[in-house]
Structure formats: structure tokens, C-alpha cells
């Protein structure tokens, strides 16, 4: 069994002496959560009924608030319905995250792959305590083809002009070239998509949506991007893995109802990686342990903007629960003989910067050598569990109170809207309302039909100079002598480059399609001028009616946009 050789006696004794490391206490927290689940499900049903009631009574302008609240309730129900508390471990590549997890759990590289190279961890995994387990193993859950398509492939198509493939087989048949690349869709993004296509034989048979039990020595083949000790040996099965649940007997008995969640390293160019992490954190993390390795140099290190951005994004996952209550920071101390090889000064500097920065507002900051088991357990693992167990019930109460307040605020808004609606239908309310509406409608109809429509009917056959110029430019581009390949170019491909006529034909056809598509997309410019002029005419006409009172300060298209959205 490939596990780390570590001395557990001193740390185990230290942890077992603390009264909070009691499985019964954790179980009581989980039991209380189950009771909260029933209450939350009742509130979700109440929200559905309230939504139906408001729609039936004509109060229909709170759709966004209902959707947001329903989603938040579903997330809370999922969080509270779990069978264990969760410590999520996240960090950028090459900071020692996997090494930290190895020191925490005693597991080796076959289970938690670690490397000094590029991103090694490929799939998310959770580490669960199983009392009496003699050898670690993994229960691996795989995507279905459709789920893989929607979660892993579609996010890339939000950045390119191609339609999203509706079937996985459709994606495999696409001819993806660098002509798709621009400032949003980079060459790195294209290489990720091509990797899914080119290595299909290595993972497609796994896209079943089923679970597979994997022996310890084989786990690395399913969760790593390459062999930690042989970087040239690439793995592709991780493409199909939704999550791997690793069962083992952890060093401490109090871990029975506490899990560790290991996420792939941040900073990869894979689309959707950050979103997947944020979703996991929002649904499952009771504590987020962020890992950082300060640079080893005499000048020290500093926090980068992308790290601050990451913590800002995480803080938005649960707006009712500020990250300062459940976010922890672990700094990797690289030991050496002098300031050029030891980063302790950099660790201290980063810790101080974090304490002074309102964005990096961690609940606790620890410094330890991630390769030292006892040091990790004393300075990182034990404080993380202590914080979790001491605060999780308070954090749960905070989340529930915030949700109750949001529901109460929505009910209050709907009550006010209902009272306003009742005020409009008194004894003479119907007659007054109908008279006022008739006057408004007649004026609006005259403006749109008699004035605007009749004017457009007179000028509808007139040419638009901007659009005509746009068309002429496109025609010139498409009839340019160099637009189509010459016979000499095709012959050069055949004899000079040993390229078949079919391949040469397909290459030139792709180039021609790209040019044609690009040129005709530029029609949007000319059409945009025409549409903009029409919008301005309509907006000016509407401002001549009583609608101008809704937004007297707005002009032209801004006024029209305000009317349509409100």
C-alpha cells in the first residue's frame, strides 16, 4: 500500500484530548441540520405557492427575486442534507496542495498525486474516513455523455461563433481550427477542445454515469493528468470523472463525520474550472482552506490581483455568510539555510498583508512546512477542525437567519404591491382607471399608427446610404483577385507540399468560409445604424405621450430601453 510513513502518535494524542473532537458532537450538528432541511423544504413549498398567488392576482414583476430565493433555498437544502462536514482545500498549481493533503491523511501519491510540474490533479476528489479500512480505494463517479457535453464542452462554445453541439457525437465530428481564436477564445482553449476530441478512445467508454470501485494503485490513472513521477506519461481518464470518493482510515478517530474535498489546482486555462470550484464550495464547503506557497527570495512575496479576485468571487457564493467566518489560509513554509532558500520571511510578510487587506479577510492564518506531518496537523489540520466544529452551528444559524430575512423582505414587498393594487379598484376605481387608460391609449395609437407608421410607409423603399456602402465593401472583398486560390497555388500544394487535392480543397474551403462569414457578419455594422435610427425615432415618438413621465431624464434609446425593461 503506497502510503506515507509518518509518526501519528503525538498528533493523535494531542487531537484526541480535545473535547470538540467528539464524533457525537459532530453527529448532533448533522442531526440539527436534518431538522433544518424539513423547515427549508417547507419554505420552498411556501415560496412556490406565494409565486402562484402573486401571478394569479396580477403581481408579476418579482420573477427575478422568486428565482433567486428558490435557488438559494435549494443550495441550503443540499448543504444541510449532507452526511458529513466538509473542509474544502483549494489553491493554485504548484503551491503544495497535494503535499498538504498527503501530510494530513497519510495517503501517498497513488491516491493524492503531487508534482512540481504543471497542473497534476485533474478531477475533484473527496477523502472520507472508513473505520477499519485496511487499504484505501476509490468510488469513482463518471459523467454521462450528455452531462459531459453540457458541463465540460458547452462553456467553450459561449466564446465562439459556432452553435453548441446538441449531441456528444456532433462535437466529435466538428473541425475545430485556429480560425476560431480571438481575444476571448484563445489557442489554449482550442487545445483543450482538441484534446477532448483527439483522446476520445481513452475515456469515452467511461462516460456511462455509473460508479466504479478502483484499487489504490490504480486511482492515479483516473484523477491525475499525468503520472506524478513520470510527467511524460499522460492520463486522459480523468476527463470522464465527475468525482472520486476516496475511502481510507484517516489518522484520527474524530474524522468519522468530517471529509476533505480536494479540488483541481486553479490557474488552468480550462473553461469552467473556477465555476465548478465555486459551485462545489457553495453546495458543500463548511470551511475553505486556501493554500499558498510564498516565493523563496530575499525580496519576499506579495498577493496577486488574480488571488484577490478569486477570494472576491468565493465571497459572493454565499452573500449571507461572509468568507471571513469560514475561510482559512495555510502558507507553505519551505525550509532552507538562508533567506535565498527559506521562505519564512515571505510567509510572515504575506500573512501581515492578508491581515491588513479587507479583501483577504481570513478567519485564521497558519504557517507550516507542508511536508512535515506533525507540523501540518498541529498548525493547520487541528486549527481547521477546531474552527469548523466550534463555529459550524453558528454559521448555519447565520445562513438560516439571512434566508428568513430575504423571504420576509419579499413578502413585505408583495404585501405593499397588493395594497397598491387594491387602492386602484375602489368604488369608482374601475371607471376612473378605464377613462384614463382610454385617453392614454388613443394618444399612443395616434402617435404610433398615424405619425410613425405612415412616415415609414412613405420612406420604406428609399436606400440607406450606410447599408449600401457596407454591402459594396463586402462585394469588393469577395471579388478581390486574391480571394480564391489560383491554379498555381493548388499545384504548389500538390507538388511542393505533397498535399492531396482533397486536403488542399478542404483547407481552401475552410479559409473561404471564414472570410465569407466574417464579411457578412460585418453587415451588423450597417444594419446597426439603420436599427439605431429607428429606435431613436420610436423613442422620440413615445416621449411625446404620457409615457415620458416614467423617465423624464432619459433620452432616445436610453428612454426606450427603460420603458422595455421596466
Coordinates of C-alpha atoms in Angstrom, one line a residue:
X1 CA 0.0 0.0 0.0
X2 CA 1.5 3.3 -1.1
X3 CA 1.1 5.5 2.0
X4 CA 3.3 7.9 3.7
X5 CA 5.5 6.7 6.5
X6 CA 4.6 9.1 9.4
X7 CA 4.5 9.1 13.2
X8 CA 0.9 9.6 14.2
X9 CA 1.2 9.0 17.9
X10 CA 2.0 12.5 19.2
X11 CA -0.6 14.3 17.0
X12 CA -3.3 11.7 17.6
X13 CA -2.9 12.1 21.3
X14 CA -3.0 15.9 21.0
X15 CA -6.2 15.8 19.0
X16 CA -8.0 13.1 20.9
X17 CA -7.6 15.1 24.2
X18 CA -9.7 18.0 22.9
X19 CA -13.4 17.7 23.7
X20 CA -14.5 19.2 20.4
X21 CA -13.1 16.2 18.5
X22 CA -16.0 14.2 19.6
X23 CA -18.0 12.3 16.9
X24 CA -21.1 12.6 18.9
X25 CA -20.9 16.4 18.9
X26 CA -20.5 16.4 15.1
X27 CA -23.4 14.0 14.8
X28 CA -25.6 16.3 16.8
X29 CA -24.8 19.1 14.4
X30 CA -25.7 16.9 11.4
X31 CA -28.9 15.9 13.1
X32 CA -29.9 19.5 13.7
X33 CA -29.2 20.1 10.0
X34 CA -31.7 17.4 9.1
X35 CA -34.4 19.2 11.1
X36 CA -33.5 22.4 9.3
X37 CA -33.9 20.6 5.9
X38 CA -37.5 19.9 6.7
X39 CA -38.1 23.6 7.6
X40 CA -36.3 24.7 4.4
X41 CA -38.3 22.4 2.2
X42 CA -41.5 23.8 3.8
X43 CA -40.3 27.4 3.0
X44 CA -39.6 26.3 -0.6
X45 CA -43.1 25.0 -1.0
X46 CA -44.5 28.2 0.6
X47 CA -42.5 30.2 -1.9
X48 CA -43.9 28.2 -4.8
X49 CA -47.5 28.8 -3.5
X50 CA -46.8 32.5 -3.0
X51 CA -45.5 32.8 -6.5
X52 CA -48.6 31.2 -7.9
X53 CA -50.8 33.5 -5.8
X54 CA -49.0 36.7 -7.0
X55 CA -49.2 35.6 -10.6
X56 CA -52.9 35.0 -10.2
X57 CA -53.5 38.4 -8.7
X58 CA -51.5 40.2 -11.4
X59 CA -48.4 40.9 -9.5
X60 CA -45.8 39.7 -12.0
X61 CA -42.8 41.9 -11.6
X62 CA -40.9 39.9 -9.0
X63 CA -39.8 36.9 -11.1
X64 CA -36.1 37.5 -10.6
X65 CA -36.5 37.6 -6.8
X66 CA -38.5 34.4 -6.7
X67 CA -35.9 32.7 -8.9
X68 CA -33.0 33.9 -6.8
X69 CA -34.7 32.9 -3.5
X70 CA -35.7 29.5 -4.8
X71 CA -32.1 28.8 -6.0
X72 CA -30.7 29.9 -2.6
X73 CA -33.1 27.6 -0.7
X74 CA -32.2 24.6 -2.9
X75 CA -28.5 25.2 -2.2
X76 CA -29.1 25.4 1.5
X77 CA -31.2 22.2 1.4
X78 CA -28.3 20.4 -0.4
X79 CA -25.8 21.8 2.1
X80 CA -27.7 20.7 5.2
X81 CA -28.7 17.3 3.7
X82 CA -25.1 16.1 3.6
X83 CA -23.9 13.2 5.9
X84 CA -20.6 14.9 6.9
X85 CA -19.0 18.2 7.5
X86 CA -16.6 19.3 4.7
X87 CA -13.2 21.1 4.6
X88 CA -12.5 22.1 1.0
X89 CA -8.9 22.6 0.1
X90 CA -8.1 24.9 -2.9
X91 CA -5.1 26.7 -4.3
X92 CA -3.2 27.5 -7.5
X93 CA -1.0 24.9 -9.1
X94 CA 2.5 24.1 -7.6
X95 CA 1.8 25.6 -4.2
X96 CA 1.9 22.2 -2.3
X97 CA -1.8 21.5 -2.0
X98 CA -1.5 17.8 -2.7
X99 CA 1.5 17.5 -0.4
X100 CA -0.5 19.1 2.3
X101 CA -3.3 16.6 1.8
X102 CA -0.8 13.8 1.9
X103 CA 0.5 15.0 5.3
X104 CA -3.0 15.4 6.6
X105 CA -4.2 12.0 5.7
X106 CA -1.1 9.7 5.4
X107 CA -2.1 8.8 1.9
X108 CA 0.6 8.6 -0.9
X109 CA 1.0 9.6 -4.5
X110 CA -1.2 6.8 -5.9
X111 CA -4.2 8.4 -4.1
X112 CA -3.3 12.1 -4.0
X113 CA -1.0 12.8 -6.9
X114 CA 1.6 15.6 -6.4
X115 CA 4.1 17.1 -8.8
X116 CA 6.4 20.1 -9.1
X117 CA 5.4 20.5 -12.7
X118 CA 2.2 21.8 -14.3
X119 CA -1.3 21.1 -13.1
X120 CA -1.4 17.5 -11.9
X121 CA -4.8 17.0 -10.3
X122 CA -7.4 16.5 -13.0
X123 CA -10.6 15.6 -11.2
X124 CA -12.2 16.6 -7.9
X125 CA -12.0 14.0 -5.1
X126 CA -13.2 13.8 -1.5
X127 CA -11.4 11.9 1.2
X128 CA -13.7 10.0 3.6
X129 CA -12.9 8.2 6.8
X130 CA -13.8 4.5 6.9
X131 CA -13.2 2.8 10.2
X132 CA -11.2 -0.4 9.9
X133 CA -10.3 0.0 6.2
X134 CA -7.1 -2.0 5.6
X135 CA -6.4 -0.5 2.1
X136 CA -7.6 2.7 0.5
X137 CA -9.8 2.6 -2.5
X138 CA -11.9 5.0 -4.6
X139 CA -15.5 5.0 -5.7
X140 CA -15.4 6.9 -8.9
X141 CA -18.5 8.6 -10.4
X142 CA -18.4 9.3 -14.2
X143 CA -20.3 11.7 -16.4
X144 CA -22.8 10.6 -18.9
X145 CA -22.0 11.8 -22.5
X146 CA -24.7 14.4 -22.3
X147 CA -23.7 15.7 -18.9
X148 CA -20.0 15.8 -20.1
X149 CA -21.1 17.8 -23.2
X150 CA -23.1 20.3 -21.2
X151 CA -20.7 20.8 -18.3
X152 CA -17.3 20.5 -19.9
X153 CA -17.8 21.3 -23.6
X154 CA -20.6 23.9 -23.9
X155 CA -18.8 26.6 -21.8
X156 CA -16.2 26.9 -24.6
X157 CA -19.0 27.5 -27.2
X158 CA -20.1 30.6 -25.3
X159 CA -16.9 32.2 -26.6
X160 CA -17.1 31.3 -30.3
X161 CA -19.5 31.8 -33.2
X162 CA -20.4 28.1 -33.7
X163 CA -23.7 26.7 -32.4
X164 CA -23.5 24.4 -29.4
X165 CA -23.5 20.8 -30.5
X166 CA -26.6 19.1 -29.1
X167 CA -25.0 15.6 -29.1
X168 CA -21.6 14.5 -28.0
X169 CA -21.1 12.7 -31.3
X170 CA -21.8 16.0 -33.1
X171 CA -19.0 17.6 -31.1
X172 CA -16.5 14.8 -32.1
X173 CA -17.3 15.5 -35.8
X174 CA -16.5 19.2 -35.6
X175 CA -13.5 20.5 -37.5
X176 CA -12.0 22.9 -35.0
X177 CA -9.3 25.2 -36.3
X178 CA -7.3 28.2 -35.1
X179 CA -9.6 30.4 -37.2
X180 CA -12.0 30.3 -34.2
X181 CA -9.4 32.0 -32.0
X182 CA -9.7 35.6 -30.9
X183 CA -9.2 37.7 -27.7
X184 CA -11.9 35.7 -25.9
X185 CA -11.3 32.2 -27.3
X186 CA -7.5 31.6 -27.1
X187 CA -5.3 29.0 -28.6
X188 CA -5.1 27.3 -25.1
X189 CA -8.9 27.0 -25.1
X190 CA -8.8 25.4 -28.6
X191 CA -6.2 22.9 -27.4
X192 CA -8.4 21.8 -24.6
X193 CA -11.3 21.1 -27.0
X194 CA -9.0 19.3 -29.4
X195 CA -7.7 17.2 -26.5
X196 CA -11.2 16.0 -25.8
X197 CA -11.5 15.0 -29.5
X198 CA -8.1 13.5 -30.1
X199 CA -8.1 11.4 -26.9
X200 CA -11.6 10.1 -27.2
X201 CA -10.6 6.5 -27.2
X202 CA -9.0 6.8 -23.8
X203 CA -12.2 7.9 -21.9
X204 CA -15.4 7.6 -24.0
X205 CA -16.2 4.1 -22.7
X206 CA -16.3 5.6 -19.2
X207 CA -19.0 8.2 -20.0
X208 CA -21.7 6.0 -18.5
X209 CA -22.9 7.9 -15.5
X210 CA -22.1 4.9 -13.3
X211 CA -19.8 4.3 -10.4
X212 CA -16.6 2.2 -10.5
X213 CA -14.6 0.9 -7.5
X214 CA -10.9 1.5 -8.1
X215 CA -8.0 -0.1 -6.2
X216 CA -5.4 2.2 -4.6
X217 CA -2.6 1.6 -7.1
X218 CA -5.0 2.5 -10.0
X219 CA -6.6 5.6 -8.6
X220 CA -3.9 8.0 -10.0
X221 CA -4.9 6.8 -13.5
X222 CA -8.4 8.3 -13.0
X223 CA -7.8 11.6 -11.2
X224 CA -4.3 12.8 -12.4
X225 CA -3.5 14.5 -15.7
X226 CA -0.1 12.7 -15.8
X227 CA 2.0 10.3 -13.7
X228 CA 3.5 12.3 -10.9
X229 CA 6.8 10.5 -11.2
X230 CA 6.8 10.3 -15.0
X231 CA 5.4 13.5 -16.4
X232 CA 5.7 12.3 -19.9
X233 CA 3.1 9.6 -19.2
X234 CA -0.2 11.4 -19.8
X235 CA -3.6 10.2 -18.5
X236 CA -7.0 11.1 -20.0
X237 CA -9.5 9.0 -18.0
X238 CA -9.9 12.0 -15.7
X239 CA -11.8 13.7 -18.5
X240 CA -14.7 11.4 -17.7
X241 CA -14.6 11.6 -13.9
X242 CA -17.2 13.7 -12.2
X243 CA -15.8 13.0 -8.7
X244 CA -13.8 10.4 -6.9
X245 CA -14.7 9.5 -3.3
X246 CA -11.6 8.0 -1.6
X247 CA -12.2 5.8 1.4
X248 CA -9.5 5.1 3.9
X249 CA -8.8 5.0 7.7
X250 CA -7.6 8.5 8.5
X251 CA -5.1 9.0 11.3
X252 CA -7.7 10.4 13.8
X253 CA -10.9 8.8 15.0
X254 CA -12.8 12.1 15.2
X255 CA -12.7 12.3 11.3
X256 CA -15.6 9.8 11.1
X257 CA -18.1 12.6 10.1
X258 CA -15.6 15.1 8.5
X259 CA -14.5 14.9 4.9
X260 CA -11.7 16.6 2.9
X261 CA -12.6 17.9 -0.5
X262 CA -9.7 18.2 -3.0
X263 CA -10.3 20.5 -6.0
X264 CA -8.0 20.6 -9.1
X265 CA -5.5 23.5 -8.9
X266 CA -6.6 26.9 -10.0
X267 CA -4.9 28.8 -12.8
X268 CA -5.5 26.3 -15.6
X269 CA -6.9 27.7 -18.9
X270 CA -9.7 25.2 -18.9
X271 CA -13.0 27.0 -19.2
X272 CA -15.4 26.4 -16.3
X273 CA -12.8 25.2 -13.7
X274 CA -13.4 28.3 -11.5
X275 CA -17.1 28.0 -11.9
X276 CA -17.0 24.3 -10.9
X277 CA -15.0 25.1 -7.8
X278 CA -17.4 27.9 -6.8
X279 CA -20.4 25.6 -7.2
X280 CA -18.7 22.9 -5.1
X281 CA -17.8 25.4 -2.4
X282 CA -21.4 26.9 -2.4
X283 CA -23.0 23.5 -2.1
X284 CA -20.7 21.7 0.2
X285 CA -17.8 23.6 1.9
X286 CA -18.2 24.3 5.6
X287 CA -14.6 25.6 5.7
X288 CA -12.5 26.7 2.8
X289 CA -8.8 26.1 3.3
X290 CA -6.9 28.2 0.8
X291 CA -3.3 27.1 0.2
X292 CA -0.4 29.4 -0.8
X293 CA 3.4 28.9 -1.2
X294 CA 5.3 32.2 -0.9
X295 CA 8.2 32.8 -3.2
X296 CA 11.7 31.9 -1.9
X297 CA 13.7 35.0 -2.3
X298 CA 15.3 37.9 -0.4
X299 CA 12.7 40.4 -1.6
X300 CA 9.7 38.5 -0.3
X301 CA 6.3 38.0 -2.0
X302 CA 3.0 39.8 -2.4
X303 CA -0.6 39.0 -3.1
X304 CA -1.5 39.0 -6.8
X305 CA -4.6 40.6 -8.2
X306 CA -5.9 37.2 -9.5
X307 CA -5.8 35.8 -6.0
X308 CA -7.8 38.7 -4.6
X309 CA -10.3 38.3 -7.5
X310 CA -10.7 34.6 -6.6
X311 CA -11.5 35.4 -2.9
X312 CA -13.9 38.1 -4.0
X313 CA -15.7 35.5 -6.3
X314 CA -15.8 33.0 -3.4
X315 CA -17.2 35.6 -1.1
X316 CA -20.2 36.1 -3.5
X317 CA -21.1 32.4 -3.4
X318 CA -22.9 32.8 -0.1
X319 CA -23.7 36.5 0.4
X320 CA -25.4 35.8 3.7
X321 CA -22.2 34.3 5.1
X322 CA -19.0 36.5 4.7
X323 CA -15.9 34.4 3.9
X324 CA -14.1 35.9 6.9
X325 CA -16.2 33.5 9.1
X326 CA -15.3 30.3 7.2
X327 CA -12.2 31.0 5.1
X328 CA -8.8 29.8 6.4
X329 CA -5.3 30.4 4.9
X330 CA -2.4 27.9 5.0
X331 CA 1.1 29.2 4.0
X332 CA 3.7 26.6 2.9
X333 CA 7.0 27.1 4.7
X334 CA 9.9 26.0 2.5
X335 CA 12.8 25.4 4.9
X336 CA 16.3 26.4 3.9
X337 CA 19.7 27.5 5.3
X338 CA 19.3 31.2 4.4
X339 CA 16.9 33.8 3.0
X340 CA 17.6 32.7 -0.5
X341 CA 16.4 29.1 0.2
X342 CA 14.0 29.6 3.2
X343 CA 10.7 31.5 2.6
X344 CA 9.7 32.1 6.3
X345 CA 10.1 35.8 5.9
X346 CA 7.9 35.8 2.8
X347 CA 5.3 33.7 4.8
X348 CA 5.3 36.3 7.5
X349 CA 5.0 39.2 5.1
X350 CA 2.1 37.6 3.2
X351 CA 0.3 36.9 6.5
X352 CA 0.7 40.5 7.5
X353 CA -0.5 41.8 4.2
X354 CA -3.6 39.5 4.4
X355 CA -4.4 40.7 7.9
X356 CA -4.2 44.3 6.6
X357 CA -6.3 43.7 3.5
X358 CA -10.1 43.8 3.7
X359 CA -10.5 41.5 0.7
X360 CA -8.2 38.8 2.2
X361 CA -10.1 38.6 5.4
X362 CA -9.4 35.1 6.7
X363 CA -10.7 33.7 9.9
X364 CA -7.3 32.2 10.7
X365 CA -3.8 32.1 9.0
X366 CA -1.3 29.3 9.6
X367 CA 2.3 28.7 8.6
X368 CA 3.7 25.2 8.4
X369 CA 6.0 23.0 6.3
X370 CA 3.6 21.0 4.2
X371 CA 6.0 18.1 4.0
X372 CA 6.0 17.7 7.8
X373 CA 3.1 15.6 9.1
X374 CA 3.2 16.6 12.7
X375 CA 3.7 20.3 11.9
X376 CA 0.8 20.3 9.4
X377 CA -1.5 18.6 11.9
X378 CA -0.6 20.9 14.8
X379 CA -0.6 24.2 12.9
X380 CA -3.1 23.6 10.1
X381 CA -5.2 20.5 10.4
X382 CA -6.2 20.8 14.1
X383 CA -7.0 24.5 13.9
X384 CA -9.1 23.9 10.8
X385 CA -11.1 21.2 12.5
X386 CA -11.3 23.2 15.7
X387 CA -12.7 26.2 13.8
X388 CA -15.1 24.0 11.9
X389 CA -16.6 22.3 14.9
X390 CA -16.7 25.3 17.1
X391 CA -18.3 27.6 14.5
X392 CA -20.4 25.5 12.1
X393 CA -23.6 25.7 14.2
X394 CA -23.2 29.5 14.4
X395 CA -22.6 29.7 10.7
X396 CA -25.6 27.5 10.0
X397 CA -27.7 29.8 12.1
X398 CA -26.3 32.8 10.2
X399 CA -27.3 31.3 6.9
X400 CA -30.8 30.4 8.1
X401 CA -31.4 33.9 9.6
X402 CA -30.2 35.5 6.4
X403 CA -32.6 33.4 4.3
X404 CA -35.5 34.1 6.7
X405 CA -34.8 37.8 6.3
X406 CA -34.8 37.6 2.5
X407 CA -38.1 35.8 2.5
X408 CA -39.6 38.3 4.9
X409 CA -38.4 41.2 2.7
X410 CA -40.0 39.6 -0.4
X411 CA -43.3 39.0 1.4
X412 CA -43.3 42.7 2.6
X413 CA -42.7 43.9 -1.0
X414 CA -45.6 41.7 -2.3
X415 CA -47.9 43.0 0.5
X416 CA -47.2 46.6 -0.5
X417 CA -47.8 45.8 -4.1
X418 CA -51.1 44.1 -3.2
X419 CA -52.2 47.2 -1.2
X420 CA -51.4 49.4 -4.1
X421 CA -53.4 47.1 -6.4
X422 CA -56.4 47.3 -4.0
X423 CA -56.1 51.1 -3.9
X424 CA -56.7 51.3 -7.6
X425 CA -60.0 49.4 -7.6
X426 CA -62.3 51.3 -5.2
X427 CA -66.0 52.0 -5.8
X428 CA -65.2 54.4 -8.7
X429 CA -61.8 53.0 -9.4
X430 CA -62.7 51.0 -12.4
X431 CA -64.4 53.9 -14.2
X432 CA -61.6 56.4 -13.4
X433 CA -58.9 53.9 -14.4
X434 CA -60.7 53.0 -17.7
X435 CA -61.2 56.6 -18.7
X436 CA -57.6 57.5 -18.0
X437 CA -56.3 54.4 -19.9
X438 CA -58.6 55.2 -22.9
X439 CA -57.1 58.7 -23.2
X440 CA -53.6 57.3 -22.9
X441 CA -54.2 54.5 -25.4
X442 CA -55.8 56.8 -28.0
X443 CA -52.8 59.2 -27.9
X444 CA -50.4 56.3 -28.1
X445 CA -52.2 54.7 -31.0
X446 CA -52.3 58.0 -33.0
X447 CA -48.5 58.5 -32.4
X448 CA -47.5 55.1 -33.5
X449 CA -50.0 54.5 -36.3
X450 CA -50.8 57.9 -37.8
X451 CA -47.5 59.6 -37.3
X452 CA -44.7 57.0 -37.2
X453 CA -46.1 54.1 -39.3
X454 CA -47.4 56.4 -42.1
X455 CA -44.0 58.1 -42.3
X456 CA -42.2 54.8 -42.5
X457 CA -44.5 53.6 -45.3
X458 CA -43.5 56.6 -47.3
X459 CA -39.8 56.1 -47.0
X460 CA -39.6 52.3 -46.8
X461 CA -38.2 51.9 -50.4
X462 CA -35.6 54.6 -50.0
X463 CA -32.0 53.4 -49.9
X464 CA -29.9 53.5 -46.7
X465 CA -26.6 55.0 -47.7
X466 CA -24.7 53.4 -44.8
X467 CA -26.1 50.0 -45.5
X468 CA -25.4 50.3 -49.3
X469 CA -21.8 51.3 -48.6
X470 CA -21.4 48.3 -46.2
X471 CA -22.7 45.9 -49.0
X472 CA -20.4 47.4 -51.6
X473 CA -17.4 46.9 -49.3
X474 CA -18.3 43.3 -48.8
X475 CA -18.8 42.7 -52.5
X476 CA -15.3 44.2 -53.2
X477 CA -13.7 41.9 -50.6
X478 CA -15.4 38.8 -52.0
X479 CA -14.5 39.6 -55.6
X480 CA -10.9 40.6 -54.9
X481 CA -8.4 38.7 -57.1
X482 CA -6.7 37.0 -54.2
X483 CA -9.9 35.7 -52.6
X484 CA -10.0 32.4 -54.4
X485 CA -6.9 30.2 -54.8
X486 CA -5.1 30.2 -58.2
X487 CA -4.3 27.1 -60.1
X488 CA -0.6 27.7 -59.3
X489 CA -1.3 27.7 -55.6
X490 CA -3.1 24.4 -55.8
X491 CA -0.3 22.9 -57.9
X492 CA 2.2 24.2 -55.4
X493 CA 0.3 22.4 -52.6
X494 CA 0.2 19.2 -54.6
X495 CA 3.8 19.1 -55.8
X496 CA 5.7 21.3 -53.3
X497 CA 3.9 20.3 -50.1
X498 CA 2.9 16.8 -51.0
X499 CA -0.7 17.7 -50.2
X500 CA -3.6 15.8 -51.8
X501 CA -6.1 17.7 -53.9
X502 CA -8.8 16.8 -51.5
X503 CA -6.9 18.2 -48.5
X504 CA -6.0 21.3 -50.4
X505 CA -9.6 21.7 -51.4
X506 CA -10.8 21.3 -47.8
X507 CA -8.2 23.8 -46.5
X508 CA -9.0 26.5 -49.0
X509 CA -12.7 25.8 -48.5
X510 CA -12.3 26.4 -44.7
X511 CA -10.4 29.7 -45.4
X512 CA -13.1 30.9 -47.9
X513 CA -15.9 30.0 -45.4
X514 CA -14.1 32.0 -42.7
X515 CA -13.7 35.0 -44.9
X516 CA -17.3 34.9 -46.1
X517 CA -18.7 34.5 -42.6
X518 CA -16.5 37.3 -41.3
X519 CA -17.5 39.7 -44.1
X520 CA -21.2 39.0 -43.8
X521 CA -21.0 39.4 -40.0
X522 CA -19.8 42.9 -40.7
X523 CA -23.3 43.6 -42.1
X524 CA -24.2 44.1 -38.5
X525 CA -22.4 47.5 -38.7
X526 CA -24.6 48.8 -41.4
X527 CA -27.8 47.3 -40.0
X528 CA -26.9 48.7 -36.6
X529 CA -27.0 52.2 -38.0
X530 CA -30.4 51.6 -39.5
X531 CA -31.8 50.0 -36.4
X532 CA -30.4 52.7 -34.2
X533 CA -32.1 55.4 -36.2
X534 CA -35.4 53.5 -36.0
X535 CA -35.0 53.2 -32.2
X536 CA -34.4 56.9 -31.9
X537 CA -37.5 57.7 -33.9
X538 CA -39.7 55.4 -31.8
X539 CA -38.2 56.7 -28.5
X540 CA -38.8 60.3 -29.6
X541 CA -42.4 59.5 -30.6
X542 CA -43.1 57.8 -27.2
X543 CA -41.7 60.7 -25.3
X544 CA -44.5 62.8 -26.9
X545 CA -47.0 60.7 -25.0
X546 CA -47.7 60.4 -21.2
X547 CA -45.0 57.7 -21.1
X548 CA -42.4 60.5 -20.8
X549 CA -43.4 60.8 -17.1
X550 CA -41.9 57.4 -16.4
X551 CA -38.4 58.6 -17.2
X552 CA -38.3 62.3 -18.0
X553 CA -34.5 62.4 -17.7
X554 CA -33.8 59.6 -20.2
X555 CA -33.2 60.4 -23.9
X556 CA -33.6 58.5 -27.2
X557 CA -32.5 54.8 -26.9
X558 CA -32.0 55.0 -23.2
X559 CA -35.6 56.1 -22.7
X560 CA -36.8 53.2 -24.9
X561 CA -34.6 50.7 -23.0
X562 CA -36.0 51.9 -19.7
X563 CA -39.6 51.5 -20.9
X564 CA -39.0 48.0 -22.2
X565 CA -37.2 46.8 -19.1
X566 CA -39.5 48.4 -16.5

